[in-house]
Amino acid sequence: MSVVTNTTTIGAIEAPSRRNTELALLAFAVAIAVFAYLNVGLALDGEVPAGVLGYALGLAALAGVAHLVVRKFARYADPLLLPLATLLNGIGLVLIWRLDQSQRLIDRAKNIYGAFSPSAPKQMLFSAIGVALFVGVLILLKDHRILQRYTYISMVVAMVLLILPVFFPAQFGARIWIRIPGVGSIQPGEFAKIIISIFFAGYLMVKRDALALASRRFMGLYLPRGRDLGPILVVWALSILILVFETDLGSSLLFFGVFVVMLYVATERTSWIVFGLLMSAVGAVSVASFEPHVEQRVQAWLHPFADKTLAQSDQIAQSLMSFGAGGTIGTGLGQGNSDLIGFAANADFILSTVGEELGLAGTMAILLLYGLIVERGVRTALAARDPFGKLLAIGLSGGFAIQVFVVTGGVMGLIPLTGMTMPFMAAGGSSVIANWGLIGILIRISDTARRPAPAPAPTSDAEMTQVVRP
Amino acid sequence: MNKPLRRIAIFCALLVLALLVRDNWVQYVQADSLNTNALNRRTGIERYSHPRGNIIVDGKPITGSVATSGTDFKYKRTYKDGAMWAPVTGFASQVYGANQLEQIDDGILSGNDDRLFFDRTMSMFTGKEKKGGNVVTTLNADAQKAAFEGLGKKKGAVAAIDPATGKILALASTPSYDPSTIAGSSDEKAWVGLDKKNNPDDPMLNRALRQTYPPGSTFKVVTAAAGLEHGMVTDVDKPTDSPLPYIMPGTTTELKNEGNLPCKNATLRKALEVSCNSVFGHLGEQLGKDKMLETAKKFGFNAEQFTPVRADASVFPEDPNASQTALSSIGQFDTRATPLQMAMVASAVANDGKLMKPYMVDELRAPNLDLISKTEPEELSRPLSQENAQKLQSIMETVVKQGTGTNAQIPGVTVGGKTGTAQHGENNDQNPYAWFISYAKTGSGSPVAVAVVVEDSDASRDDISGGGLAAPIATDVMKAVIDSEK
């Protein structure tokens, strides 16, 4: 299938599309998830679960559709991203289904809400919507550079998304949900993190030279001019303030991290890191001093077993004991007691179930899967030919890495718990849908990056070297 | 822009690396301490997720497990004749932990013991439900029943031992409690009701092992043994040099006898038969505190016994003066003994001077009934030579034949015994404890030695005597053992 139809000396050698690799990996990912599903059923009831066929077909259909769309609309895309996302989503579904069958959680739900409704079917639906968004991104977004046009619209949309939850009542101690009757709750922050990356990328691409060069040296640091830095600083500060007001600490950390990473990449100046760390230190101290919520979480993190009156402290303690109970190889799917965590066991704390039932080995494998997604994202950024694509890719994958770090570090007691969702695995529609969108954009950028340059038009004088005689 | 991108890639890798390191720290290094954390409910959940092994008496379980619902704990402990067996089993509660055998052999019963590793591994492959192993006790159900029913509503305790091996045959304590009532996860009311603070009867006290009483005249057997062993008395039928009245040394107080007894220069046989305080007080004084202490220690005094359930140390005072030695030698002053201890005294005499270590766990068995361990009888000490032991047997048998212990006679069986009525309270103002220690002898040696104590405050004071209250219970226990041997 050579496209070298001309006779130029510099042939456009086609990069391998790797679509068949992707298909094989997808089949592998689906198989692992289906085996996990079987495993849970056998462990819990001693028989092949009734829903296994539906689950297998559903997951395979989602993966198949996504694959076909990639084959058609992004044939040079990175072959790993889609299988990795599918595998994590599939395992997440299995874990949520497993926790759905916990008598302890069922009783708990009945005591508190009067009824229990399983989360796995909802999550399956959200995964389908997520894949639909993925497909939509690939079909509608022919070139990621189109997004550049919407830099300022992105800013407005992100702001609106961030402000909206303020008008809705707080749930579980944070104002991060929009409750739409009949539909359910949406966590707009998950979408805002993508949209604000688009804004940062678009703005920084335009202003990067000004930010990097037109600056005054002050105490060894290059301080940019206010008119260059001003708008972005305002947007960033505003989002942090809103998030602090909504007590969504995880997201404020995430937004801050993404901002610093993209600023650093855009300007190539290490001083931004120093500047960012200084700002974060100031921010963290000031937030912690007037926000009791933060203080509580820090206390729960420092002394998880000390004060059982704190709800978070108990969650952290239970989560740590879950990980401990898993040990090296885990108790086996369906055979742990991670449901002792209670609230958010299948959401923010889904990784504790991995820790208990799949053990150290399984948790490290899952963490490496996330690491691979980030790695493929950074690779995409490296390969991207345009600064906007580079910035967007690094913003999205850096944000992904920070989110995984913040959630995992939180449930493992490495850092204070901030309450974010584990991408793809945690129960929660917004998270799954938004992350499928994120993968869609990354695949689009990677397709553009790896797509071979269009072949130069054949010319008649290419056949021989022309010698210019004096 | 690629240089900062590579640095960001390294930064992301460091984030993931930090998580991997933390994961190893939590799941590998800290795993043990997390698993043993007191707040970790998994221990309890796992423990009660399968039926617990049983405690066996005479081949039949006296415990059981029943499935419960609505809690994290799937199985709950049940007890058959719980009140009767409570001094043996102890309790195993989903909330309040466990004690006695339930606690000591918890590893076997819960199936978590390392010795069950092979068994556990096998059932992992065969897919069988995890089960606990069994604890086979040395107890004799008939003897236990006789003891428990003999005590009835009275407060007291019975300990019976097989003198030849040290096997504990009966261990009763009243008032008792049914451990089933506190086995579950919502038994707080029952638990509070059993607490000593709320229940003056203190039903959870194991009186056979954990309560020391003044042994009173039953201790004269020890004093007699000391006299024989240290050569103070060589012929039990030769008159001793015993004054009457006997004024205790260094005092002007007379050590009186109960009534007008022929105790002046009485033979050891006569002195034990009618229970002369003056003779044994004088004998103890003459032997001195060191020799008395030496013999008492050989019988097991002043040391905790582990059966394997711990029995409190019985006490012979370490440093009494001469008159205190005299009082101690008749089982008063600071001398205190558990029923188990006095049963040990009787068993050492019955076993020709050889004291066997008392034990109540015969075998530990895996869930598949494989033998894990068997307790071998072990000699604890030799408080008496064979010759002296037989002399002592002879005079103890006289006590039952024609002395204070005639209530313990069993037709066709030789019984040796000693009564005791121990003073209790300041200036003897409370009802005394009625004691009886004895052993039975058949053609093939002695199958049982028993000690009974009844602390009955309801009976009128004059009715209380070892021979009257305690001896019939001991007789029933001995009979039960002899009958079950047939």
Coordinates of C-alpha atoms in Angstrom, one line a residue, chain B:
Chain B
M1 CA 9.7 23.3 23.4
N2 CA 10.9 19.8 23.6
K3 CA 13.3 20.2 26.5
P4 CA 10.7 21.3 29.0
L5 CA 8.4 18.6 27.7
R6 CA 11.0 16.0 28.5
R7 CA 11.4 17.4 31.9
I8 CA 7.6 17.3 32.4
A9 CA 7.7 13.7 31.3
I10 CA 10.3 13.0 34.0
F11 CA 8.2 14.9 36.5
C12 CA 5.1 12.7 35.6
A13 CA 7.3 9.6 35.9
L14 CA 8.4 10.8 39.4
L15 CA 4.7 11.2 40.4
V16 CA 4.0 7.6 39.3
L17 CA 7.2 6.4 41.0
A18 CA 6.2 8.1 44.2
L19 CA 2.9 6.3 44.1
L20 CA 4.6 3.0 43.4
V21 CA 6.9 3.5 46.4
R22 CA 4.1 4.5 48.6
D23 CA 2.1 1.5 47.5
N24 CA 4.9 -0.8 48.4
W25 CA 5.3 0.9 51.7
V26 CA 1.6 0.6 52.6
Q27 CA 0.9 -2.9 51.2
Y28 CA 4.2 -4.6 52.0
V29 CA 6.0 -2.8 54.9
Q30 CA 3.0 -1.6 56.8
A31 CA 0.6 -4.4 55.9
D32 CA 1.2 -6.3 59.1
S33 CA 0.7 -3.4 61.5
L34 CA -2.4 -2.4 59.5
N35 CA -3.8 -5.9 59.7
T36 CA -3.3 -6.1 63.5
N37 CA -4.7 -2.6 64.1
A38 CA -7.4 -2.7 66.7
L39 CA -9.7 -0.7 64.5
N40 CA -9.5 -3.2 61.7
R41 CA -12.8 -5.1 61.7
R42 CA -11.5 -7.6 59.2
T43 CA -10.0 -9.7 62.0
G44 CA -13.4 -10.2 63.5
I45 CA -15.1 -10.6 60.2
E46 CA -12.7 -13.2 59.1
R47 CA -12.7 -14.9 62.5
Y48 CA -16.5 -15.3 62.4
S49 CA -16.8 -15.9 58.7
H50 CA -16.7 -19.7 59.2
P51 CA -17.9 -22.0 62.0
R52 CA -15.5 -22.1 64.9
G53 CA -14.0 -25.4 65.9
N54 CA -15.5 -27.1 68.9
I55 CA -14.5 -28.0 72.4
I56 CA -15.1 -31.7 73.0
V57 CA -16.0 -33.6 76.1
D58 CA -16.3 -37.4 76.0
G59 CA -16.4 -37.3 72.2
K60 CA -19.3 -34.8 72.1
P61 CA -19.0 -31.1 71.4
I62 CA -20.1 -28.8 74.2
T63 CA -19.9 -25.8 71.9
G64 CA -21.4 -25.0 68.5
S65 CA -21.7 -22.3 65.9
V66 CA -24.9 -20.9 64.5
A67 CA -25.2 -18.7 61.4
T68 CA -26.5 -15.2 62.1
S69 CA -27.7 -12.6 59.8
G70 CA -27.7 -8.8 59.7
T71 CA -24.2 -8.3 60.9
D72 CA -20.7 -8.5 59.6
F73 CA -20.2 -11.6 61.6
K74 CA -21.6 -14.7 59.9
Y75 CA -21.3 -17.2 62.7
K76 CA -22.0 -17.0 66.4
R77 CA -20.8 -19.2 69.2
T78 CA -23.3 -21.4 71.0
Y79 CA -22.8 -23.5 74.1
K80 CA -24.5 -26.7 75.2
D81 CA -25.1 -26.6 79.0
G82 CA -23.2 -23.3 78.9
A83 CA -23.5 -22.6 82.6
M84 CA -22.2 -26.0 83.5
W85 CA -19.2 -25.8 81.2
A86 CA -18.4 -22.1 81.5
P87 CA -15.5 -22.7 83.9
V88 CA -13.9 -24.9 81.2
T89 CA -14.7 -23.2 78.0
G90 CA -14.8 -19.6 78.9
F91 CA -16.6 -17.5 76.4
A92 CA -16.0 -16.4 72.8
S93 CA -17.9 -13.2 72.0
Q94 CA -18.1 -11.3 68.7
V95 CA -17.7 -8.1 70.7
Y96 CA -16.0 -8.9 74.0
G97 CA -13.3 -11.1 72.9
A98 CA -12.7 -14.5 74.5
N99 CA -11.2 -16.0 77.6
Q100 CA -10.0 -19.3 79.0
L101 CA -9.9 -22.2 76.6
E102 CA -11.7 -20.2 73.9
Q103 CA -8.9 -17.7 74.1
I104 CA -5.9 -19.9 74.7
D105 CA -6.7 -22.3 71.9
D106 CA -8.2 -19.6 69.7
G107 CA -5.7 -20.4 67.0
I108 CA -6.9 -23.9 66.6
L109 CA -10.6 -23.1 67.1
S110 CA -10.6 -20.3 64.6
G111 CA -8.4 -22.2 62.2
N112 CA -5.7 -19.5 62.1
D113 CA -3.1 -21.5 63.9
D114 CA 0.2 -22.0 62.0
R115 CA -0.1 -25.7 62.7
L116 CA -3.2 -25.7 60.6
F117 CA -1.4 -24.3 57.6
F118 CA -1.3 -27.5 55.7
D119 CA -4.9 -28.1 56.4
R120 CA -5.8 -24.6 55.2
T121 CA -3.8 -25.0 52.1
M122 CA -5.5 -28.2 51.3
S123 CA -9.0 -26.8 51.7
M124 CA -7.9 -23.9 49.5
F125 CA -7.3 -26.4 46.7
T126 CA -10.3 -28.6 47.4
G127 CA -12.5 -25.5 47.7
K128 CA -13.8 -26.5 51.1
E129 CA -15.0 -23.9 53.5
K130 CA -12.5 -22.9 56.2
K131 CA -13.2 -24.5 59.5
G132 CA -11.6 -24.4 62.9
G133 CA -10.0 -27.4 64.6
N134 CA -11.2 -29.1 67.7
V135 CA -10.0 -29.0 71.3
V136 CA -10.5 -32.3 73.0
T137 CA -10.7 -31.9 76.8
T138 CA -9.9 -34.4 79.6
L139 CA -13.2 -33.7 81.3
N140 CA -15.7 -36.2 82.3
A141 CA -19.2 -35.1 81.5
D142 CA -20.8 -37.2 84.2
A143 CA -18.4 -35.9 86.9
Q144 CA -19.0 -32.4 85.7
K145 CA -22.7 -32.9 85.8
A146 CA -22.5 -34.3 89.3
A147 CA -20.4 -31.4 90.5
F148 CA -22.6 -28.8 88.9
E149 CA -25.8 -30.3 90.1
G150 CA -24.3 -31.0 93.5
L151 CA -23.4 -27.3 93.9
G152 CA -26.9 -26.4 92.7
K153 CA -27.9 -23.0 93.9
K154 CA -25.1 -22.8 96.4
K155 CA -22.0 -20.7 95.8
G156 CA -19.0 -22.8 95.4
A157 CA -16.6 -24.8 93.2
V158 CA -15.5 -28.3 92.5
A159 CA -12.3 -29.5 91.0
A160 CA -11.6 -33.2 90.2
I161 CA -8.4 -34.7 88.9
D162 CA -7.3 -38.1 87.7
P163 CA -4.4 -38.6 90.2
A164 CA -2.4 -40.9 87.9
T165 CA -2.3 -38.5 85.0
G166 CA -3.3 -35.1 86.2
K167 CA -6.3 -35.0 83.8
I168 CA -8.9 -32.6 85.1
L169 CA -12.2 -34.5 85.2
A170 CA -14.5 -31.8 86.6
L171 CA -14.3 -28.1 87.0
A172 CA -17.5 -26.5 88.2
S173 CA -18.2 -23.1 89.6
T174 CA -21.5 -21.7 90.8
P175 CA -23.2 -19.3 90.3
S176 CA -22.4 -19.6 86.7
Y177 CA -23.5 -18.0 83.5
D178 CA -24.3 -19.1 80.0
P179 CA -21.6 -17.9 77.6
S180 CA -24.2 -18.1 74.7
T181 CA -25.8 -15.0 76.1
I182 CA -22.8 -12.9 75.4
A183 CA -21.6 -14.5 72.2
G184 CA -23.4 -12.3 69.7
S185 CA -22.8 -8.7 68.6
S186 CA -25.8 -7.2 70.4
D187 CA -25.5 -8.7 73.8
E188 CA -24.4 -5.6 75.7
K189 CA -27.2 -5.9 78.3
A190 CA -26.3 -9.5 79.2
W191 CA -22.7 -8.5 79.3
V192 CA -23.3 -5.6 81.7
G193 CA -25.5 -7.8 83.8
L194 CA -22.7 -10.3 84.2
D195 CA -20.2 -7.6 85.3
K196 CA -19.1 -8.0 88.8
K197 CA -20.0 -4.3 89.4
N198 CA -23.6 -5.0 88.7
N199 CA -23.9 -8.6 89.9
P200 CA -22.7 -9.4 93.4
D201 CA -22.7 -13.1 92.6
D202 CA -19.9 -12.5 90.1
P203 CA -21.0 -15.3 87.8
M204 CA -18.1 -14.9 85.5
L205 CA -15.6 -15.7 88.2
N206 CA -14.1 -19.2 87.7
R207 CA -14.1 -20.2 91.4
A208 CA -12.4 -23.5 90.7
L209 CA -9.3 -21.9 89.3
R210 CA -9.3 -18.2 90.1
Q211 CA -10.7 -17.9 93.6
T212 CA -8.5 -18.7 96.7
Y213 CA -10.2 -19.6 99.9
P214 CA -8.8 -20.3 103.3
P215 CA -8.5 -24.1 103.1
G216 CA -9.2 -24.7 106.8
S217 CA -8.7 -28.2 108.1
T218 CA -8.2 -29.7 104.6
F219 CA -4.8 -28.1 104.8
K220 CA -4.0 -30.5 107.7
V221 CA -3.3 -33.1 105.0
V222 CA -0.4 -30.9 103.9
T223 CA 0.8 -30.4 107.4
A224 CA 0.6 -34.2 108.0
A225 CA 2.6 -34.8 104.8
A226 CA 5.2 -32.3 106.0
G227 CA 5.4 -34.0 109.4
L228 CA 5.9 -37.4 107.7
E229 CA 8.3 -36.2 105.1
H230 CA 10.5 -34.3 107.6
G231 CA 10.6 -37.2 110.0
M232 CA 8.7 -35.4 112.7
V233 CA 6.2 -38.2 112.6
T234 CA 7.2 -41.7 111.7
D235 CA 4.3 -43.8 112.9
V236 CA 0.9 -42.5 112.3
D237 CA -0.4 -44.7 115.1
K238 CA 2.1 -43.6 117.7
P239 CA 1.0 -40.8 120.1
T240 CA 2.4 -37.4 119.2
D241 CA 3.8 -35.0 121.7
S242 CA 0.9 -32.6 121.6
P243 CA -0.1 -30.4 124.5
L244 CA -3.7 -29.6 125.3
P245 CA -4.6 -26.9 125.7
Y246 CA -2.1 -25.7 123.1
I247 CA -1.1 -22.1 123.7
M248 CA 0.4 -20.7 120.6
P249 CA 4.0 -19.6 121.0
G250 CA 4.6 -16.0 121.8
T251 CA 1.0 -15.5 122.7
T252 CA -1.4 -16.3 125.5
T253 CA -4.0 -17.5 123.0
E254 CA -5.1 -21.1 123.0
L255 CA -5.5 -22.8 119.7
K256 CA -8.8 -24.4 120.4
N257 CA -10.4 -27.5 118.9
E258 CA -13.9 -27.7 117.6
G259 CA -15.5 -29.2 120.7
N260 CA -14.0 -31.4 123.3
L261 CA -11.9 -33.7 121.3
P262 CA -9.4 -36.3 122.4
C263 CA -6.5 -34.4 121.1
K264 CA -3.9 -34.6 123.9
N265 CA -0.9 -36.5 122.5
A266 CA -3.3 -38.0 119.9
T267 CA -1.9 -40.1 117.2
L268 CA -1.7 -38.6 113.7
R269 CA -4.5 -40.9 112.7
K270 CA -6.8 -39.8 115.5
A271 CA -5.8 -36.2 115.1
L272 CA -6.9 -36.2 111.4
E273 CA -9.9 -38.4 112.1
V274 CA -11.4 -35.8 114.5
S275 CA -9.6 -32.9 113.1
C276 CA -7.5 -31.6 116.0
N277 CA -6.4 -28.0 115.5
S278 CA -4.0 -28.3 118.5
V279 CA -2.1 -31.3 117.1
F280 CA -1.6 -29.9 113.7
G281 CA -0.9 -26.4 114.9
H282 CA 1.8 -27.7 117.2
L283 CA 3.1 -30.0 114.5
G284 CA 3.4 -27.1 112.1
E285 CA 5.1 -24.9 114.7
Q286 CA 7.6 -27.7 115.5
L287 CA 8.4 -28.2 111.8
G288 CA 8.9 -24.5 111.4
K289 CA 7.9 -22.1 108.6
D290 CA 10.6 -23.2 106.2
K291 CA 9.8 -26.9 106.2
M292 CA 6.1 -26.2 106.0
L293 CA 6.6 -23.8 103.1
E294 CA 8.9 -26.4 101.4
T295 CA 6.2 -29.1 101.5
A296 CA 3.4 -26.7 100.6
K297 CA 5.4 -25.6 97.5
K298 CA 5.9 -29.2 96.5
F299 CA 2.2 -29.6 96.5
G300 CA 1.9 -26.6 94.2
F301 CA 1.3 -23.7 96.6
N302 CA 2.8 -20.3 95.8
A303 CA 2.8 -20.8 92.1
E304 CA 0.3 -20.3 89.3
Q305 CA -0.8 -23.4 87.6
F306 CA -1.5 -23.5 83.9
T307 CA -4.0 -26.1 82.9
P308 CA -3.5 -24.4 80.3
V309 CA -6.1 -22.0 81.7
R310 CA -4.3 -20.1 84.4
A311 CA -5.2 -20.9 88.0
D312 CA -4.3 -18.4 90.6
A313 CA -1.4 -19.2 92.9
S314 CA -2.5 -20.7 96.2
V315 CA -0.7 -19.2 99.2
F316 CA 1.3 -20.5 102.1
P317 CA 2.7 -17.4 103.9
E318 CA 6.4 -16.9 103.2
D319 CA 7.5 -15.5 106.5
P320 CA 5.1 -16.1 109.3
N321 CA 6.1 -16.1 113.0
A322 CA 5.8 -19.2 115.1
S323 CA 2.2 -18.7 116.1
Q324 CA 1.3 -17.7 112.6
T325 CA 3.0 -20.8 111.4
A326 CA 0.8 -22.8 113.7
L327 CA -2.3 -21.1 112.4
S328 CA -1.2 -21.4 108.8
S329 CA -0.7 -25.1 109.4
I330 CA -4.3 -25.6 110.1
G331 CA -5.3 -23.6 107.0
Q332 CA -6.0 -20.3 108.6
F333 CA -4.1 -17.0 108.9
D334 CA -2.8 -16.2 105.4
T335 CA -3.1 -19.7 103.9
R336 CA -5.3 -19.7 100.9
A337 CA -5.9 -22.3 98.3
T338 CA -7.9 -22.7 95.1
P339 CA -10.2 -25.8 94.8
L340 CA -7.8 -27.0 92.1
Q341 CA -4.9 -26.7 94.5
M342 CA -6.7 -28.8 97.1
A343 CA -7.6 -31.4 94.5
M344 CA -3.9 -31.5 93.7
V345 CA -3.1 -32.2 97.3
A346 CA -5.6 -35.1 97.4
S347 CA -4.4 -36.4 94.1
A348 CA -0.7 -36.4 95.1
V349 CA -1.6 -38.5 98.2
A350 CA -3.8 -40.8 96.2
N351 CA -1.1 -41.2 93.5
D352 CA 1.5 -42.5 96.1
G353 CA 3.2 -39.2 96.5
K354 CA 3.6 -38.3 92.9
L355 CA 1.9 -35.0 91.9
M356 CA 1.0 -34.9 88.3
K357 CA 0.6 -31.6 86.5
P358 CA -3.1 -30.9 86.1
Y359 CA -4.3 -30.3 82.6
M360 CA -7.6 -30.2 80.8
V361 CA -6.7 -30.2 77.1
D362 CA -6.0 -33.7 76.0
E363 CA -5.7 -33.2 72.2
L364 CA -5.8 -30.6 69.6
R365 CA -7.3 -31.8 66.3
A366 CA -7.3 -30.3 62.8
P367 CA -10.7 -29.8 61.1
N368 CA -10.1 -33.1 59.3
L369 CA -9.6 -34.7 62.7
D370 CA -5.8 -35.1 62.3
L371 CA -4.1 -35.0 65.6
I372 CA -2.1 -31.8 66.0
S373 CA -0.9 -32.3 69.5
K374 CA -1.5 -34.4 72.5
T375 CA -0.7 -33.5 76.0
E376 CA 1.4 -36.1 77.7
P377 CA 1.0 -36.5 81.5
E378 CA 3.8 -34.7 83.2
E379 CA 5.1 -35.1 86.8
L380 CA 5.1 -31.8 88.6
S381 CA 6.8 -32.9 91.8
R382 CA 7.0 -35.5 94.5
P383 CA 5.7 -34.0 97.7
L384 CA 5.7 -37.4 99.5
S385 CA 7.6 -40.6 99.3
Q386 CA 5.6 -43.6 98.4
E387 CA 5.8 -45.0 101.9
N388 CA 4.6 -41.8 103.5
A389 CA 1.9 -41.3 100.9
Q390 CA 0.5 -44.7 101.8
K391 CA 0.6 -43.8 105.5
L392 CA -1.3 -40.6 104.8
Q393 CA -3.8 -42.6 102.6
S394 CA -4.4 -44.9 105.5
I395 CA -5.3 -42.1 107.9
M396 CA -7.3 -40.2 105.3
E397 CA -9.3 -43.4 104.8
T398 CA -9.9 -43.5 108.5
V399 CA -11.4 -40.1 108.3
V400 CA -14.1 -41.3 105.9
K401 CA -14.5 -44.7 107.6
Q402 CA -15.2 -43.3 111.1
G403 CA -14.2 -39.7 111.3
T404 CA -15.6 -36.4 110.2
G405 CA -16.0 -37.6 106.6
T406 CA -18.4 -40.5 106.9
N407 CA -20.7 -38.7 104.4
A408 CA -18.2 -39.6 101.6
Q409 CA -18.4 -43.3 102.0
I410 CA -19.1 -45.2 98.8
P411 CA -20.1 -48.9 99.1
G412 CA -17.4 -51.1 97.7
V413 CA -14.9 -48.3 97.1
T414 CA -12.1 -47.1 99.4
V415 CA -12.4 -43.4 100.0
G416 CA -9.9 -41.2 101.7
G417 CA -10.8 -37.6 102.6
K418 CA -10.6 -34.6 104.8
T419 CA -13.2 -32.1 105.8
G420 CA -12.6 -28.5 106.4
T421 CA -14.6 -25.6 107.8
A422 CA -12.7 -22.5 107.2
Q423 CA -13.2 -19.4 109.2
H424 CA -13.9 -16.4 107.1
G425 CA -14.1 -12.7 107.7
E426 CA -12.9 -10.4 110.4
N427 CA -13.0 -12.2 113.7
N428 CA -14.7 -15.1 112.0
D429 CA -17.9 -13.0 111.6
Q430 CA -19.0 -14.5 108.3
N431 CA -20.3 -17.9 107.5
P432 CA -17.4 -20.3 107.1
Y433 CA -16.4 -22.1 103.9
A434 CA -17.2 -25.8 103.9
W435 CA -14.4 -27.8 102.3
F436 CA -14.0 -31.4 101.4
I437 CA -11.1 -33.0 99.7
S438 CA -11.0 -36.7 98.9
Y439 CA -10.0 -39.4 96.5
A440 CA -11.5 -42.8 95.7
K441 CA -9.6 -46.0 95.2
T442 CA -10.6 -49.0 93.3
G443 CA -8.8 -52.2 92.5
S444 CA -6.8 -50.6 89.8
G445 CA -5.6 -47.6 91.7
S446 CA -7.2 -44.2 92.2
P447 CA -9.3 -42.8 89.4
V448 CA -10.3 -39.6 91.0
A449 CA -9.3 -37.0 93.5
V450 CA -11.7 -34.1 94.2
A451 CA -11.9 -30.9 96.1
V452 CA -15.2 -29.2 96.9
V453 CA -15.7 -25.8 98.5
V454 CA -19.1 -24.4 99.3
E455 CA -19.3 -20.8 100.4
D456 CA -22.9 -20.7 101.4
S457 CA -24.1 -17.7 103.2
D458 CA -27.7 -18.8 103.3
A459 CA -27.3 -21.9 105.4
S460 CA -27.4 -21.3 109.1
R461 CA -24.0 -21.2 110.6
D462 CA -24.2 -24.3 112.7
D463 CA -25.2 -26.4 109.7
I464 CA -22.1 -25.5 107.8
S465 CA -19.4 -28.2 107.9
G466 CA -17.3 -29.8 105.3
G467 CA -18.6 -33.2 106.1
G468 CA -22.2 -32.1 105.8
L469 CA -22.3 -29.6 102.8
A470 CA -19.3 -30.5 100.7
A471 CA -18.7 -34.2 101.2
P472 CA -21.9 -35.4 99.5
I473 CA -21.0 -33.4 96.4
A474 CA -17.5 -34.9 96.3
T475 CA -19.1 -38.3 96.7
D476 CA -21.4 -37.8 93.7
V477 CA -18.4 -36.7 91.6
M478 CA -16.3 -39.7 92.7
K479 CA -19.2 -42.0 92.0
A480 CA -19.8 -40.5 88.6
V481 CA -16.1 -41.1 87.7
I482 CA -16.1 -44.6 89.0
D483 CA -19.3 -45.4 87.2
S484 CA -18.1 -44.0 83.9
E485 CA -15.0 -46.1 84.2
K486 CA -17.0 -49.3 84.3

